[in-house]
mmCIF file of C-alpha atoms in Angstrom:
data_model
loop_
_atom_site.group_PDB
_atom_site.id
_atom_site.type_symbol
_atom_site.label_atom_id
_atom_site.label_comp_id
_atom_site.label_asym_id
_atom_site.label_seq_id
_atom_site.Cartn_x
_atom_site.Cartn_y
_atom_site.Cartn_z
ATOM 1 C CA MET X 30 83.216 144.089 56.101
ATOM 2 C CA SER X 31 85.773 146.547 57.444
ATOM 3 C CA ASP X 32 88.871 144.329 57.209
ATOM 4 C CA ASP X 33 90.099 143.924 53.634
ATOM 5 C CA ARG X 34 92.267 140.968 54.687
ATOM 6 C CA ILE X 35 89.123 138.853 54.442
ATOM 7 C CA ARG X 36 87.574 139.264 50.993
ATOM 8 C CA LEU X 37 84.130 138.099 49.993
ATOM 9 C CA ASP X 38 82.953 137.733 46.398
ATOM 10 C CA PHE X 39 79.714 136.437 44.911
ATOM 11 C CA ASP X 40 79.412 134.787 41.504
ATOM 12 C CA GLY X 41 75.987 133.376 40.780
ATOM 13 C CA HIS X 42 75.296 130.629 43.306
ATOM 14 C CA VAL X 43 78.898 130.555 44.582
ATOM 15 C CA ALA X 44 80.481 132.654 47.342
ATOM 16 C CA ALA X 45 84.273 132.905 47.661
ATOM 17 C CA ILE X 46 85.920 133.820 50.970
ATOM 18 C CA THR X 47 89.596 134.715 50.525
ATOM 19 C CA ILE X 48 92.142 135.125 53.314
ATOM 20 C CA ALA X 49 94.255 137.987 51.973
ATOM 21 C CA ARG X 50 97.297 138.543 54.167
ATOM 22 C CA PRO X 51 99.955 136.931 51.974
ATOM 23 C CA ASP X 52 102.886 138.806 53.531
ATOM 24 C CA LYS X 53 102.139 136.970 56.803
ATOM 25 C CA LEU X 54 101.221 133.654 55.151
ATOM 26 C CA ASN X 55 97.566 134.442 55.851
ATOM 27 C CA ALA X 56 98.064 134.187 59.610
ATOM 28 C CA PHE X 57 95.084 135.369 61.656
ATOM 29 C CA ASP X 58 94.758 138.132 64.205
ATOM 30 C CA ILE X 59 91.618 139.162 66.095
ATOM 31 C CA GLY X 60 90.494 141.591 63.416
ATOM 32 C CA MET X 61 90.629 138.874 60.768
ATOM 33 C CA LEU X 62 88.684 136.455 62.947
ATOM 34 C CA LYS X 63 85.955 139.058 63.373
ATOM 35 C CA ALA X 64 85.922 139.705 59.632
ATOM 36 C CA LEU X 65 85.643 135.985 58.915
ATOM 37 C CA ALA X 66 82.619 135.726 61.211
ATOM 38 C CA ALA X 67 81.056 138.714 59.425
ATOM 39 C CA ALA X 68 81.715 137.063 56.058
ATOM 40 C CA CYS X 69 79.871 133.953 57.237
ATOM 41 C CA ASP X 70 76.868 136.067 58.197
ATOM 42 C CA GLU X 71 76.886 137.806 54.822
ATOM 43 C CA VAL X 72 77.124 134.536 52.914
ATOM 44 C CA GLU X 73 74.195 133.034 54.792
ATOM 45 C CA ALA X 74 72.116 136.187 54.306
ATOM 46 C CA ASN X 75 72.395 135.820 50.523
ATOM 47 C CA GLY X 76 69.603 133.496 49.484
ATOM 48 C CA GLU X 77 71.174 132.880 46.080
ATOM 49 C CA ILE X 78 74.252 131.161 47.475
ATOM 50 C CA ARG X 79 74.318 127.358 47.330
ATOM 51 C CA VAL X 80 78.016 126.645 47.931
ATOM 52 C CA ALA X 81 81.034 128.532 49.311
ATOM 53 C CA ILE X 82 84.765 128.363 48.632
ATOM 54 C CA LEU X 83 87.483 129.185 51.173
ATOM 55 C CA ALA X 84 90.938 130.038 49.811
ATOM 56 C CA GLY X 85 94.179 131.785 50.737
ATOM 57 C CA GLU X 86 95.988 134.449 48.740
ATOM 58 C CA GLY X 87 99.650 134.004 47.852
ATOM 59 C CA LYS X 88 101.796 130.964 48.580
ATOM 60 C CA ALA X 89 100.017 129.732 51.722
ATOM 61 C CA PHE X 90 96.505 128.674 52.583
ATOM 62 C CA SER X 91 97.010 129.798 56.185
ATOM 63 C CA ALA X 92 99.733 129.566 58.807
ATOM 64 C CA GLY X 93 97.033 129.703 61.504
ATOM 65 C CA GLY X 94 97.235 132.206 64.346
ATOM 66 C CA ASP X 95 99.737 135.042 64.176
ATOM 67 C CA ILE X 96 102.101 134.508 67.110
ATOM 68 C CA LYS X 97 102.542 138.274 67.428
ATOM 69 C CA ALA X 98 98.784 138.569 67.934
ATOM 70 C CA TRP X 99 98.662 136.210 70.921
ATOM 71 C CA GLY X 100 102.208 135.725 72.184
ATOM 72 C CA ALA X 101 102.094 138.545 74.735
ATOM 73 C CA MET X 102 98.587 137.837 76.048
ATOM 74 C CA ALA X 103 98.057 136.940 79.691
ATOM 75 C CA PRO X 104 96.856 133.332 80.154
ATOM 76 C CA ASN X 105 93.272 134.316 80.953
ATOM 77 C CA GLU X 106 93.119 136.735 78.030
ATOM 78 C CA PHE X 107 94.670 134.131 75.747
ATOM 79 C CA GLY X 108 92.143 131.498 76.738
ATOM 80 C CA HIS X 109 89.056 133.675 76.435
ATOM 81 C CA GLU X 110 89.792 136.344 73.842
ATOM 82 C CA TRP X 111 91.917 134.245 71.525
ATOM 83 C CA VAL X 112 91.222 130.519 71.858
ATOM 84 C CA ARG X 113 87.527 130.585 72.720
ATOM 85 C CA PHE X 114 86.737 133.373 70.281
ATOM 86 C CA GLY X 115 88.621 131.687 67.443
ATOM 87 C CA HIS X 116 86.888 128.434 68.293
ATOM 88 C CA ARG X 117 83.484 130.116 67.936
ATOM 89 C CA VAL X 118 84.422 131.673 64.608
ATOM 90 C CA PHE X 119 85.649 128.368 63.149
ATOM 91 C CA GLU X 120 82.488 126.672 64.412
ATOM 92 C CA ARG X 121 80.479 129.359 62.626
ATOM 93 C CA LEU X 122 82.333 128.533 59.434
ATOM 94 C CA ALA X 123 81.856 124.787 59.884
ATOM 95 C CA THR X 124 78.112 125.174 60.355
ATOM 96 C CA LEU X 125 77.388 127.313 57.300
ATOM 97 C CA ARG X 126 74.085 126.153 55.870
ATOM 98 C CA MET X 127 75.655 125.446 52.485
ATOM 99 C CA PRO X 128 78.582 123.139 51.605
ATOM 100 C CA LEU X 129 82.029 124.703 52.007
ATOM 101 C CA ILE X 130 85.033 123.773 49.845
ATOM 102 C CA ALA X 131 88.573 124.637 50.970
ATOM 103 C CA ALA X 132 91.133 125.270 48.209
ATOM 104 C CA LEU X 133 94.533 124.531 49.731
ATOM 105 C CA ASN X 134 96.884 126.372 47.393
ATOM 106 C CA GLY X 135 99.698 126.299 49.953
ATOM 107 C CA HIS X 136 100.646 125.154 53.410
ATOM 108 C CA ALA X 137 97.912 124.574 56.012
ATOM 109 C CA LEU X 138 99.624 124.341 59.383
ATOM 110 C CA GLY X 139 98.292 124.623 62.928
ATOM 111 C CA GLY X 140 95.268 126.880 62.899
ATOM 112 C CA GLY X 141 95.418 126.800 59.102
ATOM 113 C CA LEU X 142 94.647 123.078 59.140
ATOM 114 C CA GLU X 143 91.960 123.627 61.768
ATOM 115 C CA LEU X 144 90.482 126.209 59.403
ATOM 116 C CA ALA X 145 90.588 123.793 56.457
ATOM 117 C CA ALA X 146 88.977 121.091 58.602
ATOM 118 C CA ALA X 147 85.906 123.309 58.999
ATOM 119 C CA ALA X 148 85.189 122.774 55.300
ATOM 120 C CA ASP X 149 83.139 119.891 53.925
ATOM 121 C CA ILE X 150 85.535 119.216 51.046
ATOM 122 C CA ARG X 151 89.278 119.927 50.834
ATOM 123 C CA ILE X 152 91.160 120.204 47.543
ATOM 124 C CA ALA X 153 94.930 120.471 47.979
ATOM 125 C CA GLU X 154 97.849 121.088 45.663
ATOM 126 C CA LYS X 155 100.434 118.314 45.740
ATOM 127 C CA GLN X 156 103.248 120.497 47.123
ATOM 128 C CA VAL X 157 101.403 121.725 50.232
ATOM 129 C CA LYS X 158 102.458 120.839 53.765
ATOM 130 C CA ILE X 159 99.804 119.887 56.289
ATOM 131 C CA GLY X 160 100.255 119.446 60.031
ATOM 132 C CA LEU X 161 99.709 120.577 63.610
ATOM 133 C CA PRO X 162 103.095 121.827 64.899
ATOM 134 C CA GLU X 163 101.818 123.615 68.015
ATOM 135 C CA THR X 164 103.579 121.362 70.520
ATOM 136 C CA SER X 165 106.953 122.421 69.077
ATOM 137 C CA LEU X 166 106.148 125.854 70.597
ATOM 138 C CA GLY X 167 104.967 124.390 73.884
ATOM 139 C CA MET X 168 101.380 125.011 72.770
ATOM 140 C CA VAL X 169 98.437 122.731 71.991
ATOM 141 C CA PRO X 170 95.915 123.030 69.140
ATOM 142 C CA GLY X 171 93.191 125.396 70.290
ATOM 143 C CA TRP X 172 90.793 125.883 67.397
ATOM 144 C CA SER X 173 89.324 122.352 67.448
ATOM 145 C CA GLY X 174 92.462 120.516 66.329
ATOM 146 C CA THR X 175 91.946 117.840 68.980
ATOM 147 C CA GLN X 176 88.165 117.848 68.601
ATOM 148 C CA ARG X 177 86.778 118.399 65.079
ATOM 149 C CA LEU X 178 89.884 116.891 63.489
ATOM 150 C CA VAL X 179 89.562 113.741 65.582
ATOM 151 C CA ARG X 180 85.895 113.381 64.639
ATOM 152 C CA ARG X 181 86.545 113.958 60.960
ATOM 153 C CA PHE X 182 89.913 112.264 60.442
ATOM 154 C CA GLY X 183 90.365 109.876 63.369
ATOM 155 C CA ALA X 184 92.371 110.061 66.573
ATOM 156 C CA GLN X 185 95.479 108.256 65.364
ATOM 157 C CA ILE X 186 96.302 110.616 62.506
ATOM 158 C CA VAL X 187 95.830 113.559 64.888
ATOM 159 C CA ARG X 188 98.188 111.883 67.365
ATOM 160 C CA ARG X 189 100.812 111.596 64.644
ATOM 161 C CA MET X 190 100.580 115.298 63.842
ATOM 162 C CA VAL X 191 100.255 116.636 67.402
ATOM 163 C CA LEU X 192 102.437 114.226 69.365
ATOM 164 C CA GLY X 193 104.912 113.207 66.690
ATOM 165 C CA GLY X 194 105.026 116.473 64.786
ATOM 166 C CA GLU X 195 104.533 114.703 61.459
ATOM 167 C CA ILE X 196 104.002 116.967 58.456
ATOM 168 C CA PHE X 197 102.316 115.564 55.356
ATOM 169 C CA SER X 198 102.391 116.476 51.681
ATOM 170 C CA GLY X 199 99.181 116.905 49.748
ATOM 171 C CA GLU X 200 99.405 113.382 48.341
ATOM 172 C CA GLU X 201 100.174 111.868 51.746
ATOM 173 C CA ALA X 202 97.296 113.830 53.247
ATOM 174 C CA MET X 203 94.920 112.437 50.635
ATOM 175 C CA ALA X 204 96.007 108.871 51.364
ATOM 176 C CA LEU X 205 95.294 109.526 55.054
ATOM 177 C CA GLY X 206 91.899 111.129 54.404
ATOM 178 C CA LEU X 207 92.931 114.637 55.456
ATOM 179 C CA VAL X 208 92.102 116.015 52.007
ATOM 180 C CA ASP X 209 89.687 114.756 49.363
ATOM 181 C CA HIS X 210 91.409 115.625 46.089
ATOM 182 C CA VAL X 211 94.960 116.517 45.062
ATOM 183 C CA VAL X 212 95.831 118.659 42.036
ATOM 184 C CA GLU X 213 98.962 120.114 40.490
ATOM 185 C CA GLN X 214 100.529 123.317 41.797
ATOM 186 C CA GLY X 215 98.472 126.374 40.918
ATOM 187 C CA GLU X 216 95.270 124.418 40.212
ATOM 188 C CA ALA X 217 93.505 124.255 43.587
ATOM 189 C CA LEU X 218 91.276 127.298 43.156
ATOM 190 C CA ASP X 219 90.137 126.328 39.652
ATOM 191 C CA ALA X 220 89.454 122.793 40.866
ATOM 192 C CA ALA X 221 87.440 124.192 43.783
ATOM 193 C CA ARG X 222 85.404 126.345 41.396
ATOM 194 C CA ASP X 223 84.686 123.331 39.200
ATOM 195 C CA TYR X 224 83.619 121.311 42.234
ATOM 196 C CA ALA X 225 81.478 124.214 43.458
ATOM 197 C CA ALA X 226 79.711 124.347 40.093
ATOM 198 C CA GLN X 227 78.968 120.635 40.429
ATOM 199 C CA VAL X 228 77.549 121.136 43.920
ATOM 200 C CA ALA X 229 75.502 124.189 42.882
ATOM 201 C CA ARG X 230 73.564 122.103 40.346
ATOM 202 C CA ARG X 231 72.094 119.991 43.104
ATOM 203 C CA GLY X 232 68.980 120.799 45.124
ATOM 204 C CA PRO X 233 69.888 123.566 47.616
ATOM 205 C CA ALA X 234 67.335 122.481 50.227
ATOM 206 C CA ALA X 235 68.513 118.878 49.985
ATOM 207 C CA LEU X 236 72.133 120.009 50.334
ATOM 208 C CA GLU X 237 71.387 121.958 53.486
ATOM 209 C CA ILE X 238 69.394 119.134 55.060
ATOM 210 C CA ALA X 239 71.967 116.501 54.078
ATOM 211 C CA LYS X 240 74.791 118.570 55.577
ATOM 212 C CA LEU X 241 72.921 118.769 58.888
ATOM 213 C CA MET X 242 72.197 115.036 58.847
ATOM 214 C CA ILE X 243 75.834 114.137 58.139
ATOM 215 C CA ALA X 244 77.041 116.468 60.905
ATOM 216 C CA SER X 245 74.631 114.861 63.339
ATOM 217 C CA ALA X 246 75.771 111.351 62.384
ATOM 218 C CA ASN X 247 79.376 112.441 62.949
ATOM 219 C CA GLY X 248 78.625 113.718 66.435
ATOM 220 C CA GLU X 249 78.944 117.387 65.471
ATOM 221 C CA ASP X 250 76.513 119.901 66.930
ATOM 222 C CA ASN X 251 73.732 117.334 67.347
ATOM 223 C CA GLY X 252 71.390 119.674 69.205
ATOM 224 C CA THR X 253 71.486 122.358 66.542
ATOM 225 C CA ALA X 254 71.085 119.849 63.711
ATOM 226 C CA VAL X 255 68.063 118.168 65.304
ATOM 227 C CA GLU X 256 66.355 121.443 66.205
ATOM 228 C CA ALA X 257 67.045 122.997 62.803
ATOM 229 C CA LEU X 258 65.629 119.992 60.948
ATOM 230 C CA GLY X 259 62.634 119.814 63.268
ATOM 231 C CA SER X 260 61.924 123.529 62.904
ATOM 232 C CA ILE X 261 62.163 123.374 59.101
ATOM 233 C CA LEU X 262 59.686 120.486 59.096
ATOM 234 C CA ALA X 263 57.297 122.212 61.509
ATOM 235 C CA ALA X 264 57.437 125.434 59.479
ATOM 236 C CA LYS X 265 55.959 123.619 56.484
ATOM 237 C CA THR X 266 52.937 122.208 58.306
ATOM 238 C CA GLY X 267 49.332 123.256 58.128
ATOM 239 C CA ASP X 268 49.244 123.231 61.911
ATOM 240 C CA LEU X 269 51.792 126.035 62.068
ATOM 241 C CA ARG X 270 49.824 128.109 59.577
ATOM 242 C CA GLU X 271 46.725 127.578 61.692
ATOM 243 C CA GLY X 272 48.592 128.485 64.872
ATOM 244 C CA VAL X 273 49.895 131.738 63.375
ATOM 245 C CA ALA X 274 46.470 132.605 61.971
ATOM 246 C CA ALA X 275 44.837 131.921 65.335
ATOM 247 C CA PHE X 276 47.370 134.104 67.118
ATOM 248 C CA ALA X 277 46.782 136.942 64.666
ATOM 249 C CA GLY X 278 43.004 136.536 64.995
ATOM 250 C CA LYS X 279 43.121 136.290 68.787
ATOM 251 C CA ARG X 280 41.275 132.966 68.795
ATOM 252 C CA GLU X 281 41.940 129.412 69.876
ATOM 253 C CA PRO X 282 43.725 127.368 67.165
ATOM 254 C CA GLN X 283 41.886 124.454 65.582
ATOM 255 C CA PHE X 284 44.739 122.037 64.884
ATOM 256 C CA LYS X 285 44.047 119.170 62.456
ATOM 257 C CA GLY X 286 47.390 117.444 62.466
ATOM 258 C CA GLU X 287 48.095 118.694 58.930
ATOM 259 C CA TRP X 288 51.616 118.217 57.627
#
């Protein structure tokens, strides 16, 4: 990757993606979004990886989108080059084939919360602040804050954050189901590593299939989940082997209905 503000490290079966722009509270610009998408591709290309961790460097998880990166954009440019592109990148993160754990070491606001919501598990430190303050700027959440967050956390809690501007602590967020575990200050990354080790001991194929099944049940990316599961199943059949062999031998396949 060409942007060192998104770091990627491998340790055995665990990949760690780190947002490393602490002087700007890990706020994203276009270059960082592109680097995050590239990191996702690299993680998935590594067949040894069974679980991934997403973390922020410094005192914030992520402040979301850098206002300086989008504030001067024309409306059309903003909608296509910023919102839609960021949406695609976060969707790429959410649909990683392996489980993703977010370590919330600091505040996750706006796009930072939308980023955390792309993870399967969220571990937050008790002092963090979590919310969607976009409407205080005259803006609305654009990276699936009104879509994925509603599916995963429920419409009413999203209303409270978006319409009422409510900001929650780590402990409040856990009570509301926004995060899964709360730890003391400075412990989120270690807790995420421990959880990742627990996940990595489980069957990697079962993890991937289960993640797709859960996403489908939750109304997320149903078409991809169904086609991926169907293709995996078909790829293991004797009929497919016969079809490939027949193609290579330039003959008619003799299918036997073999699974």
